Amino acid sequence: MPARIALIHALRHSPPPVEAAFARLWPGQVLMNLMDDSLSADLARAGRLSPAMTQRFLALGRYAAGTGCDAILFTCSAFGPCIEAVAQDLAPMPVLKPNEAMLAEIAAAGLRRVGLLATFPGTLASMPPEFPPGVEVAPMLAEGALAALDAGDAAAHDRLALEAARRLRDVETIALGQFSLAHVA
């Protein structure tokens, strides 16, 4: 029987690459999308996570749980502590951050220096502490890439992401900080 999985997004660019990944890697699941694209704008404006933001995440998580979903995948990498609060609140339901599998792969590979490419500045604040102990993270913002994507200019987004990736030196791999970067891999 297929699982019903709630996908909760803070960027409108996240659903297509997440849905494509499910279709490729775990087809047949019932996906439900919830979005509050004001979360990223509010975080950018505030410059930090707040208790009010955590409450918004809790409300989204509880709503998703109330629909009968079997698990929740948040696709917004800049909100780790908020997602952790939802996971604690809804335990034992699986509530996952978007980067958990990637971080497990980094740990399993024994990597020590990893570039973290992001288009949203909040990701570069929240994600580095989530990396395995002993991993040095080299953060890199693809300045202007998200704005280009918001404006419908995917080519400029991709060009800016590639330029930023090329500035990452002496790293063993590059971790992509947003699902919206998946097609640039």
Coordinates of C-alpha atoms in Angstrom, one line a residue:
M1 CA 0.0 0.0 0.0
P2 CA 1.4 3.4 -0.9
A3 CA 2.4 5.8 1.8
R4 CA 0.8 9.2 2.1
I5 CA 3.6 11.7 2.5
A6 CA 3.1 15.4 3.2
L7 CA 5.7 17.6 1.6
I8 CA 5.9 21.0 3.3
H9 CA 7.6 23.8 1.3
A10 CA 8.8 27.3 2.1
L11 CA 9.8 28.1 -1.6
R12 CA 7.6 27.7 -4.6
H13 CA 10.4 26.2 -6.5
S14 CA 10.7 23.1 -4.3
P15 CA 7.7 20.9 -5.4
P16 CA 8.8 20.0 -8.9
P17 CA 12.3 18.6 -8.0
V18 CA 10.9 16.8 -4.9
E19 CA 8.1 15.2 -6.9
A20 CA 10.6 14.2 -9.6
A21 CA 12.8 12.5 -7.0
F22 CA 9.8 10.6 -5.6
A23 CA 8.8 9.5 -9.1
R24 CA 12.3 8.3 -9.8
L25 CA 13.2 6.8 -6.4
W26 CA 10.0 5.8 -4.7
P27 CA 7.2 5.9 -7.3
G28 CA 3.6 5.2 -6.4
Q29 CA 3.5 7.1 -3.1
V30 CA 0.6 9.6 -2.5
L31 CA 2.2 13.0 -2.2
M32 CA 0.5 16.0 -0.6
N33 CA 2.0 19.5 -1.0
L34 CA 1.6 22.3 1.6
M35 CA 3.3 25.6 1.0
D36 CA 3.9 28.8 3.0
D37 CA 6.2 30.7 0.7
S38 CA 6.1 33.6 3.1
L39 CA 8.3 31.7 5.5
S40 CA 11.5 32.2 3.5
A41 CA 10.7 35.9 3.0
D42 CA 10.0 36.3 6.7
L43 CA 13.3 34.6 7.6
A44 CA 15.2 36.7 5.2
R45 CA 13.7 39.9 6.6
A46 CA 14.1 38.8 10.3
G47 CA 17.6 37.4 9.8
R48 CA 17.0 34.6 12.3
L49 CA 14.5 31.9 13.3
S50 CA 12.0 33.0 16.0
P51 CA 9.6 31.2 18.3
A52 CA 6.7 32.5 16.1
M53 CA 8.3 30.7 13.1
T54 CA 8.5 27.5 15.1
Q55 CA 4.8 27.9 15.9
R56 CA 4.0 28.3 12.2
F57 CA 6.0 25.1 11.5
L58 CA 4.1 23.3 14.3
A59 CA 0.8 24.4 12.8
L60 CA 1.8 23.1 9.3
G61 CA 3.0 19.8 10.8
R62 CA -0.1 19.3 12.8
Y63 CA -2.3 20.1 9.8
A64 CA -0.4 17.6 7.7
A65 CA -0.7 15.0 10.4
G66 CA -4.4 15.7 10.6
T67 CA -4.9 14.7 7.0
G68 CA -3.8 11.2 7.8
C69 CA -0.3 11.3 6.3
D70 CA 2.2 8.6 7.2
A71 CA 5.2 10.9 7.2
I72 CA 6.3 14.5 6.6
L73 CA 9.2 15.7 4.6
F74 CA 10.0 19.4 4.9
T75 CA 11.8 20.7 1.9
C76 CA 13.1 23.9 3.4
S77 CA 16.7 23.5 4.6
A78 CA 17.0 26.9 6.4
F79 CA 14.6 25.9 9.2
G80 CA 16.3 22.9 10.9
P81 CA 15.4 23.8 14.5
C82 CA 11.7 24.4 13.5
I83 CA 11.6 21.0 11.8
E84 CA 13.1 19.4 14.9
A85 CA 10.4 20.9 17.0
V86 CA 7.7 19.4 14.7
A87 CA 9.5 16.0 14.8
Q88 CA 9.4 16.0 18.6
D89 CA 5.8 17.2 18.6
L90 CA 4.6 14.5 16.2
A91 CA 6.8 11.6 17.4
P92 CA 6.7 8.7 16.5
M93 CA 5.6 9.9 13.0
P94 CA 8.6 10.2 10.7
V95 CA 9.3 14.0 10.2
L96 CA 12.3 14.5 8.1
K97 CA 14.5 17.5 7.1
P98 CA 15.4 17.8 3.4
N99 CA 19.1 17.1 4.0
E100 CA 19.1 14.1 6.3
A101 CA 19.9 11.5 3.6
M102 CA 22.6 13.8 2.1
L103 CA 24.3 14.2 5.5
A104 CA 24.2 10.5 6.1
E105 CA 25.9 9.9 2.8
I106 CA 28.6 12.5 3.7
A107 CA 29.2 10.7 7.0
A108 CA 29.3 7.3 5.4
A109 CA 31.8 8.4 2.8
G110 CA 34.1 9.8 5.5
L111 CA 34.3 13.2 3.8
R112 CA 36.1 15.9 5.8
R113 CA 35.7 19.1 3.7
V114 CA 32.4 19.8 2.0
G115 CA 31.3 22.8 0.0
L116 CA 27.7 23.9 0.8
L117 CA 26.1 25.7 -2.2
A118 CA 22.9 27.6 -1.5
T119 CA 20.8 30.3 -3.1
F120 CA 19.0 31.3 0.1
P121 CA 21.2 32.9 2.8
G122 CA 19.3 31.3 5.6
T123 CA 20.5 27.9 4.6
L124 CA 24.1 28.9 5.1
A125 CA 23.2 29.9 8.7
S126 CA 21.2 26.9 9.7
M127 CA 22.7 23.9 7.8
P128 CA 26.4 23.8 8.8
P129 CA 25.7 22.7 12.4
E130 CA 23.8 19.8 11.0
F131 CA 26.8 18.3 9.3
P132 CA 28.5 15.3 10.9
P133 CA 31.2 16.1 13.5
G134 CA 34.6 16.5 12.0
V135 CA 33.3 17.8 8.6
E136 CA 34.5 21.3 7.7
V137 CA 31.8 23.1 5.8
A138 CA 32.8 25.7 3.2
P139 CA 29.6 27.8 2.6
M140 CA 29.0 29.4 -0.7
L141 CA 26.0 31.6 -1.6
A142 CA 25.0 31.8 -5.3
E143 CA 24.2 35.5 -5.0
G144 CA 21.2 36.6 -7.1
A145 CA 20.4 33.0 -8.2
L146 CA 17.2 32.7 -6.2
A147 CA 16.0 36.2 -7.4
A148 CA 16.6 35.1 -11.0
L149 CA 14.6 31.9 -10.4
D150 CA 11.8 34.0 -8.8
A151 CA 11.8 36.2 -11.9
G152 CA 11.5 33.1 -14.1
D153 CA 15.0 33.2 -15.4
A154 CA 16.2 29.6 -14.9
A155 CA 19.2 30.1 -17.2
A156 CA 20.5 33.0 -15.0
H157 CA 19.9 30.9 -11.9
D158 CA 21.8 28.0 -13.3
R159 CA 24.7 30.2 -14.5
L160 CA 25.0 32.0 -11.1
A161 CA 24.9 28.6 -9.2
L162 CA 27.6 27.2 -11.5
E163 CA 29.8 30.3 -11.0
A164 CA 29.4 30.0 -7.2
A165 CA 30.2 26.3 -7.3
R166 CA 33.4 27.0 -9.2
R167 CA 34.5 29.3 -6.4
L168 CA 34.5 26.4 -4.0
R169 CA 38.1 25.2 -3.7
D170 CA 39.7 22.3 -1.9
V171 CA 36.5 20.5 -1.2
E172 CA 35.8 16.8 -1.6
T173 CA 32.2 17.3 -2.8
I174 CA 29.6 20.0 -3.1
A175 CA 26.4 19.6 -1.1
L176 CA 23.4 21.4 -2.7
G177 CA 21.5 23.3 0.0
Q178 CA 18.1 23.5 -1.8
F179 CA 16.0 21.1 -3.8
S180 CA 15.7 24.0 -6.4
L181 CA 19.4 23.4 -7.2
A182 CA 18.9 19.7 -8.0
H183 CA 18.8 20.2 -11.7
V184 CA 22.1 22.0 -11.6
A185 CA 23.9 19.0 -10.1

